[in-house]
PDB file of C-alpha atoms in Angstrom:
ATOM      1  CA  UNK A   1      27.000 -28.461   6.633  1.00 92.00           C
ATOM      2  CA  UNK A   2      28.103 -27.006   9.976  1.00 93.00           C
ATOM      3  CA  UNK A   3      28.615 -23.593   8.370  1.00 95.00           C
ATOM      4  CA  UNK A   4      25.126 -23.679   6.863  1.00 95.00           C
ATOM      5  CA  UNK A   5      23.650 -24.743  10.191  1.00 95.00           C
ATOM      6  CA  UNK A   6      25.429 -21.870  11.934  1.00 95.00           C
ATOM      7  CA  UNK A   7      24.203 -19.406   9.283  1.00 96.00           C
ATOM      8  CA  UNK A   8      20.654 -20.729   9.629  1.00 96.00           C
ATOM      9  CA  UNK A   9      20.708 -20.316  13.430  1.00 96.00           C
ATOM     10  CA  UNK A  10      22.069 -16.788  13.080  1.00 95.00           C
ATOM     11  CA  UNK A  11      19.341 -15.847  10.577  1.00 95.00           C
ATOM     12  CA  UNK A  12      16.679 -17.326  12.868  1.00 94.00           C
ATOM     13  CA  UNK A  13      18.070 -15.185  15.696  1.00 93.00           C
ATOM     14  CA  UNK A  14      17.936 -12.042  13.535  1.00 91.00           C
ATOM     15  CA  UNK A  15      14.392 -12.859  12.438  1.00 92.00           C
ATOM     16  CA  UNK A  16      13.297 -13.169  16.078  1.00 89.00           C
ATOM     17  CA  UNK A  17      14.918  -9.811  16.844  1.00 88.00           C
ATOM     18  CA  UNK A  18      12.876  -8.179  14.095  1.00 85.00           C
ATOM     19  CA  UNK A  19       9.535  -9.943  14.638  1.00 86.00           C
ATOM     20  CA  UNK A  20       9.244 -10.500  18.386  1.00 88.00           C
ATOM     21  CA  UNK A  21       6.963  -7.811  19.851  1.00 84.00           C
ATOM     22  CA  UNK A  22       9.257  -7.451  22.878  1.00 86.00           C
ATOM     23  CA  UNK A  23      12.485  -7.169  20.892  1.00 89.00           C
ATOM     24  CA  UNK A  24      14.442  -4.007  21.725  1.00 88.00           C
ATOM     25  CA  UNK A  25      15.719  -3.806  18.140  1.00 88.00           C
ATOM     26  CA  UNK A  26      12.200  -3.993  16.688  1.00 86.00           C
ATOM     27  CA  UNK A  27      11.039  -1.315  19.147  1.00 90.00           C
ATOM     28  CA  UNK A  28      13.976   0.924  18.235  1.00 91.00           C
ATOM     29  CA  UNK A  29      13.308   0.593  14.490  1.00 88.00           C
ATOM     30  CA  UNK A  30       9.622   1.381  15.024  1.00 89.00           C
ATOM     31  CA  UNK A  31      10.366   4.334  17.307  1.00 92.00           C
ATOM     32  CA  UNK A  32      12.791   5.823  14.779  1.00 93.00           C
ATOM     33  CA  UNK A  33      10.279   5.636  11.931  1.00 94.00           C
ATOM     34  CA  UNK A  34       6.848   5.958  13.566  1.00 96.00           C
ATOM     35  CA  UNK A  35       6.605   9.721  13.255  1.00 96.00           C
ATOM     36  CA  UNK A  36       7.460   9.626   9.545  1.00 97.00           C
ATOM     37  CA  UNK A  37       5.057   6.726   8.959  1.00 97.00           C
ATOM     38  CA  UNK A  38       2.196   8.606  10.622  1.00 97.00           C
ATOM     39  CA  UNK A  39       2.977  11.834   8.767  1.00 98.00           C
ATOM     40  CA  UNK A  40       2.895  10.011   5.408  1.00 97.00           C
ATOM     41  CA  UNK A  41      -0.299   8.224   6.421  1.00 98.00           C
ATOM     42  CA  UNK A  42      -1.919  11.561   7.283  1.00 97.00           C
ATOM     43  CA  UNK A  43      -0.729  13.019   3.960  1.00 97.00           C
ATOM     44  CA  UNK A  44      -2.233  10.199   1.883  1.00 97.00           C
ATOM     45  CA  UNK A  45      -5.492  10.025   3.839  1.00 97.00           C
ATOM     46  CA  UNK A  46      -5.946  13.752   3.338  1.00 97.00           C
ATOM     47  CA  UNK A  47      -5.280  13.388  -0.403  1.00 96.00           C
ATOM     48  CA  UNK A  48      -7.758  10.493  -0.567  1.00 96.00           C
ATOM     49  CA  UNK A  49     -10.440  12.495   1.224  1.00 94.00           C
ATOM     50  CA  UNK A  50     -10.879  10.314   4.314  1.00 95.00           C
ATOM     51  CA  UNK A  51     -11.991  12.465   7.253  1.00 95.00           C
ATOM     52  CA  UNK A  52     -10.918   9.895   9.859  1.00 96.00           C
ATOM     53  CA  UNK A  53      -7.662  10.253  11.762  1.00 96.00           C
ATOM     54  CA  UNK A  54      -5.660   7.042  11.465  1.00 97.00           C
ATOM     55  CA  UNK A  55      -2.527   6.636  13.536  1.00 97.00           C
ATOM     56  CA  UNK A  56      -0.071   3.819  14.209  1.00 96.00           C
ATOM     57  CA  UNK A  57       0.864   3.336  17.845  1.00 94.00           C
ATOM     58  CA  UNK A  58       4.315   2.217  19.058  1.00 90.00           C
ATOM     59  CA  UNK A  59       3.247  -1.460  19.036  1.00 88.00           C
ATOM     60  CA  UNK A  60       1.979  -0.973  15.433  1.00 88.00           C
ATOM     61  CA  UNK A  61      -1.632  -1.279  16.486  1.00 91.00           C
ATOM     62  CA  UNK A  62      -3.845   1.269  14.750  1.00 94.00           C
ATOM     63  CA  UNK A  63      -6.085   3.936  16.227  1.00 96.00           C
ATOM     64  CA  UNK A  64      -8.913   5.223  14.029  1.00 97.00           C
ATOM     65  CA  UNK A  65     -10.910   8.245  15.167  1.00 96.00           C
ATOM     66  CA  UNK A  66     -13.540  10.555  13.734  1.00 95.00           C
ATOM     67  CA  UNK A  67     -14.845  13.554  15.681  1.00 93.00           C
ATOM     68  CA  UNK A  68     -13.436  12.165  18.930  1.00 92.00           C
ATOM     69  CA  UNK A  69     -15.059   8.759  18.483  1.00 95.00           C
ATOM     70  CA  UNK A  70     -13.015   5.530  18.210  1.00 96.00           C
ATOM     71  CA  UNK A  71     -13.613   3.239  15.243  1.00 95.00           C
ATOM     72  CA  UNK A  72     -12.542  -0.290  14.429  1.00 94.00           C
ATOM     73  CA  UNK A  73     -11.398  -0.975  10.886  1.00 95.00           C
ATOM     74  CA  UNK A  74     -14.434  -3.240  10.398  1.00 95.00           C
ATOM     75  CA  UNK A  75     -16.773  -0.309  11.169  1.00 95.00           C
ATOM     76  CA  UNK A  76     -15.589   1.577   8.102  1.00 95.00           C
ATOM     77  CA  UNK A  77     -17.398   1.334   4.773  1.00 93.00           C
ATOM     78  CA  UNK A  78     -15.718  -0.660   1.998  1.00 92.00           C
ATOM     79  CA  UNK A  79     -14.606   2.545   0.281  1.00 92.00           C
ATOM     80  CA  UNK A  80     -13.187   3.935   3.550  1.00 94.00           C
ATOM     81  CA  UNK A  81     -11.377   0.637   4.133  1.00 94.00           C
ATOM     82  CA  UNK A  82      -9.858   0.855   0.650  1.00 93.00           C
ATOM     83  CA  UNK A  83      -8.663   4.397   1.322  1.00 94.00           C
ATOM     84  CA  UNK A  84      -6.994   3.266   4.572  1.00 96.00           C
ATOM     85  CA  UNK A  85      -5.444   0.252   2.823  1.00 94.00           C
ATOM     86  CA  UNK A  86      -4.017   2.381   0.009  1.00 94.00           C
ATOM     87  CA  UNK A  87      -2.751   5.120   2.341  1.00 96.00           C
ATOM     88  CA  UNK A  88      -1.162   2.563   4.667  1.00 96.00           C
ATOM     89  CA  UNK A  89       0.492   0.714   1.808  1.00 94.00           C
ATOM     90  CA  UNK A  90       1.859   3.906   0.285  1.00 96.00           C
ATOM     91  CA  UNK A  91       3.045   5.135   3.703  1.00 97.00           C
ATOM     92  CA  UNK A  92       4.970   1.947   4.443  1.00 95.00           C
ATOM     93  CA  UNK A  93       6.426   2.163   0.944  1.00 95.00           C
ATOM     94  CA  UNK A  94       7.626   5.708   1.673  1.00 96.00           C
ATOM     95  CA  UNK A  95       9.251   4.557   4.924  1.00 95.00           C
ATOM     96  CA  UNK A  96      10.942   1.679   3.087  1.00 93.00           C
ATOM     97  CA  UNK A  97      12.235   4.023   0.403  1.00 94.00           C
ATOM     98  CA  UNK A  98      13.526   6.490   3.000  1.00 93.00           C
ATOM     99  CA  UNK A  99      15.552   3.702   4.636  1.00 91.00           C
ATOM    100  CA  UNK A 100      16.609   1.891   1.455  1.00 92.00           C
ATOM    101  CA  UNK A 101      16.575   2.730  -2.195  1.00 91.00           C
ATOM    102  CA  UNK A 102      13.591   3.801  -4.212  1.00 90.00           C
ATOM    103  CA  UNK A 103      11.883   1.376  -6.540  1.00 87.00           C
ATOM    104  CA  UNK A 104       9.657   2.504  -9.343  1.00 89.00           C
ATOM    105  CA  UNK A 105       7.078  -0.259  -9.764  1.00 90.00           C
ATOM    106  CA  UNK A 106       3.585  -0.268  -8.237  1.00 89.00           C
ATOM    107  CA  UNK A 107       0.619  -2.567  -8.784  1.00 88.00           C
ATOM    108  CA  UNK A 108      -2.847  -1.489  -7.665  1.00 87.00           C
ATOM    109  CA  UNK A 109      -5.090  -4.505  -8.149  1.00 87.00           C
ATOM    110  CA  UNK A 110      -8.820  -3.718  -8.214  1.00 86.00           C
ATOM    111  CA  UNK A 111      -8.757  -1.524  -5.086  1.00 85.00           C
ATOM    112  CA  UNK A 112     -10.638   1.147  -6.997  1.00 86.00           C
ATOM    113  CA  UNK A 113     -13.325  -1.322  -8.075  1.00 84.00           C
ATOM    114  CA  UNK A 114     -14.859  -2.473  -4.840  1.00 78.00           C
ATOM    115  CA  UNK A 115     -16.859   0.019  -2.831  1.00 84.00           C
ATOM    116  CA  UNK A 116     -15.080   3.173  -3.977  1.00 87.00           C
ATOM    117  CA  UNK A 117     -17.316   6.091  -4.862  1.00 88.00           C
ATOM    118  CA  UNK A 118     -16.486   8.418  -7.737  1.00 87.00           C
ATOM    119  CA  UNK A 119     -14.829  10.958  -5.449  1.00 91.00           C
ATOM    120  CA  UNK A 120     -12.590   8.278  -3.919  1.00 90.00           C
ATOM    121  CA  UNK A 121     -11.626   6.945  -7.334  1.00 91.00           C
ATOM    122  CA  UNK A 122     -10.770  10.469  -8.530  1.00 91.00           C
ATOM    123  CA  UNK A 123      -8.663  11.132  -5.437  1.00 94.00           C
ATOM    124  CA  UNK A 124      -6.798   7.820  -5.715  1.00 93.00           C
ATOM    125  CA  UNK A 125      -6.203   8.317  -9.436  1.00 92.00           C
ATOM    126  CA  UNK A 126      -4.837  11.793  -8.734  1.00 93.00           C
ATOM    127  CA  UNK A 127      -2.384  10.425  -6.135  1.00 94.00           C
ATOM    128  CA  UNK A 128      -1.269   7.636  -8.472  1.00 92.00           C
ATOM    129  CA  UNK A 129      -0.767  10.016 -11.390  1.00 91.00           C
ATOM    130  CA  UNK A 130       1.221  12.310  -9.090  1.00 93.00           C
ATOM    131  CA  UNK A 131       3.451   9.421  -8.016  1.00 92.00           C
ATOM    132  CA  UNK A 132       4.021   8.430 -11.628  1.00 90.00           C
ATOM    133  CA  UNK A 133       4.820  11.992 -12.683  1.00 91.00           C
ATOM    134  CA  UNK A 134       6.671  13.434  -9.680  1.00 92.00           C
ATOM    135  CA  UNK A 135       8.422  10.343  -8.339  1.00 91.00           C
ATOM    136  CA  UNK A 136       8.972   8.471 -11.589  1.00 90.00           C
ATOM    137  CA  UNK A 137       6.851   5.448 -10.629  1.00 89.00           C
ATOM    138  CA  UNK A 138       5.539   2.922 -13.105  1.00 89.00           C
ATOM    139  CA  UNK A 139       2.001   2.327 -11.901  1.00 88.00           C
ATOM    140  CA  UNK A 140      -0.016  -0.645 -13.088  1.00 87.00           C
ATOM    141  CA  UNK A 141      -3.655  -0.042 -12.264  1.00 85.00           C
ATOM    142  CA  UNK A 142      -5.773  -3.157 -12.600  1.00 85.00           C
ATOM    143  CA  UNK A 143      -9.435  -2.237 -12.769  1.00 85.00           C
ATOM    144  CA  UNK A 144     -12.821  -3.135 -14.209  1.00 82.00           C
ATOM    145  CA  UNK A 145     -13.914   0.528 -14.175  1.00 83.00           C
ATOM    146  CA  UNK A 146     -14.357   1.451 -17.811  1.00 80.00           C
ATOM    147  CA  UNK A 147     -14.523   5.184 -16.991  1.00 82.00           C
ATOM    148  CA  UNK A 148     -10.780   5.091 -16.221  1.00 82.00           C
ATOM    149  CA  UNK A 149      -9.766   4.001 -19.726  1.00 77.00           C
ATOM    150  CA  UNK A 150      -9.571   7.469 -21.257  1.00 77.00           C
ATOM    151  CA  UNK A 151      -7.857   8.871 -18.179  1.00 80.00           C
ATOM    152  CA  UNK A 152      -4.654   6.845 -18.242  1.00 80.00           C
ATOM    153  CA  UNK A 153      -1.688   6.765 -20.601  1.00 78.00           C
ATOM    154  CA  UNK A 154      -1.857   3.188 -21.846  1.00 77.00           C
ATOM    155  CA  UNK A 155      -4.236   0.267 -21.498  1.00 76.00           C
ATOM    156  CA  UNK A 156      -3.829  -3.454 -21.727  1.00 77.00           C
ATOM    157  CA  UNK A 157      -7.126  -5.197 -22.226  1.00 77.00           C
ATOM    158  CA  UNK A 158      -7.208  -8.733 -20.844  1.00 80.00           C
ATOM    159  CA  UNK A 159     -10.066 -10.969 -21.929  1.00 81.00           C
ATOM    160  CA  UNK A 160     -10.660 -14.516 -20.830  1.00 84.00           C
ATOM    161  CA  UNK A 161     -12.773 -16.513 -23.254  1.00 87.00           C
ATOM    162  CA  UNK A 162     -13.275 -20.276 -23.320  1.00 89.00           C
ATOM    163  CA  UNK A 163     -10.443 -20.807 -20.841  1.00 89.00           C
ATOM    164  CA  UNK A 164      -7.912 -18.787 -22.854  1.00 89.00           C
ATOM    165  CA  UNK A 165      -6.579 -15.334 -22.044  1.00 88.00           C
ATOM    166  CA  UNK A 166      -6.032 -12.774 -24.773  1.00 85.00           C
ATOM    167  CA  UNK A 167      -4.183  -9.451 -24.459  1.00 83.00           C
ATOM    168  CA  UNK A 168      -4.721  -6.291 -26.497  1.00 79.00           C
ATOM    169  CA  UNK A 169      -2.339  -3.379 -25.872  1.00 76.00           C
ATOM    170  CA  UNK A 170      -3.621   0.212 -26.148  1.00 69.00           C
ATOM    171  CA  UNK A 171      -6.985  -1.086 -27.270  1.00 55.00           C
ATOM    172  CA  UNK A 172     -10.359   0.587 -26.981  1.00 54.00           C
ATOM    173  CA  UNK A 173     -12.648  -1.063 -24.467  1.00 50.00           C
ATOM    174  CA  UNK A 174     -15.905  -2.154 -26.058  1.00 47.00           C
TER     175      UNK A 174
END
């Protein structure tokens, strides 16, 4: 029991080192990876067609600018928010993979459904297909957009009727 208590206290200490805003270790990790994170974020935002400049600061706060004007995340349209969310998620994933090992599984759950215009959907689909092809990622795209059905390799239709869920693999959406 004493050994477990000692291990628990040590893990709590390590957690504080990584999560406390004033921790020198946390600051060092951020400083070592901030440039790469921002470069990947810029790459994805450009691919997704967002004209805003989004940049993480050293305290991991975010600066959003367009034509020299500051924006808050809440001032963006829903589609612009989705682009920032996807680009940020993919950027952090790239940083993780650069520090650790690569993993090949991605789930994109309805981000293309809410507020994304056709151009944004096309751009996001292009990035996802590129990841699947060039980086050997298995991408699971969950969407209600029927226009995507013919544009992806395989489909799994999920229908909920009378409280029961039914699956149809590689089915045609009707």
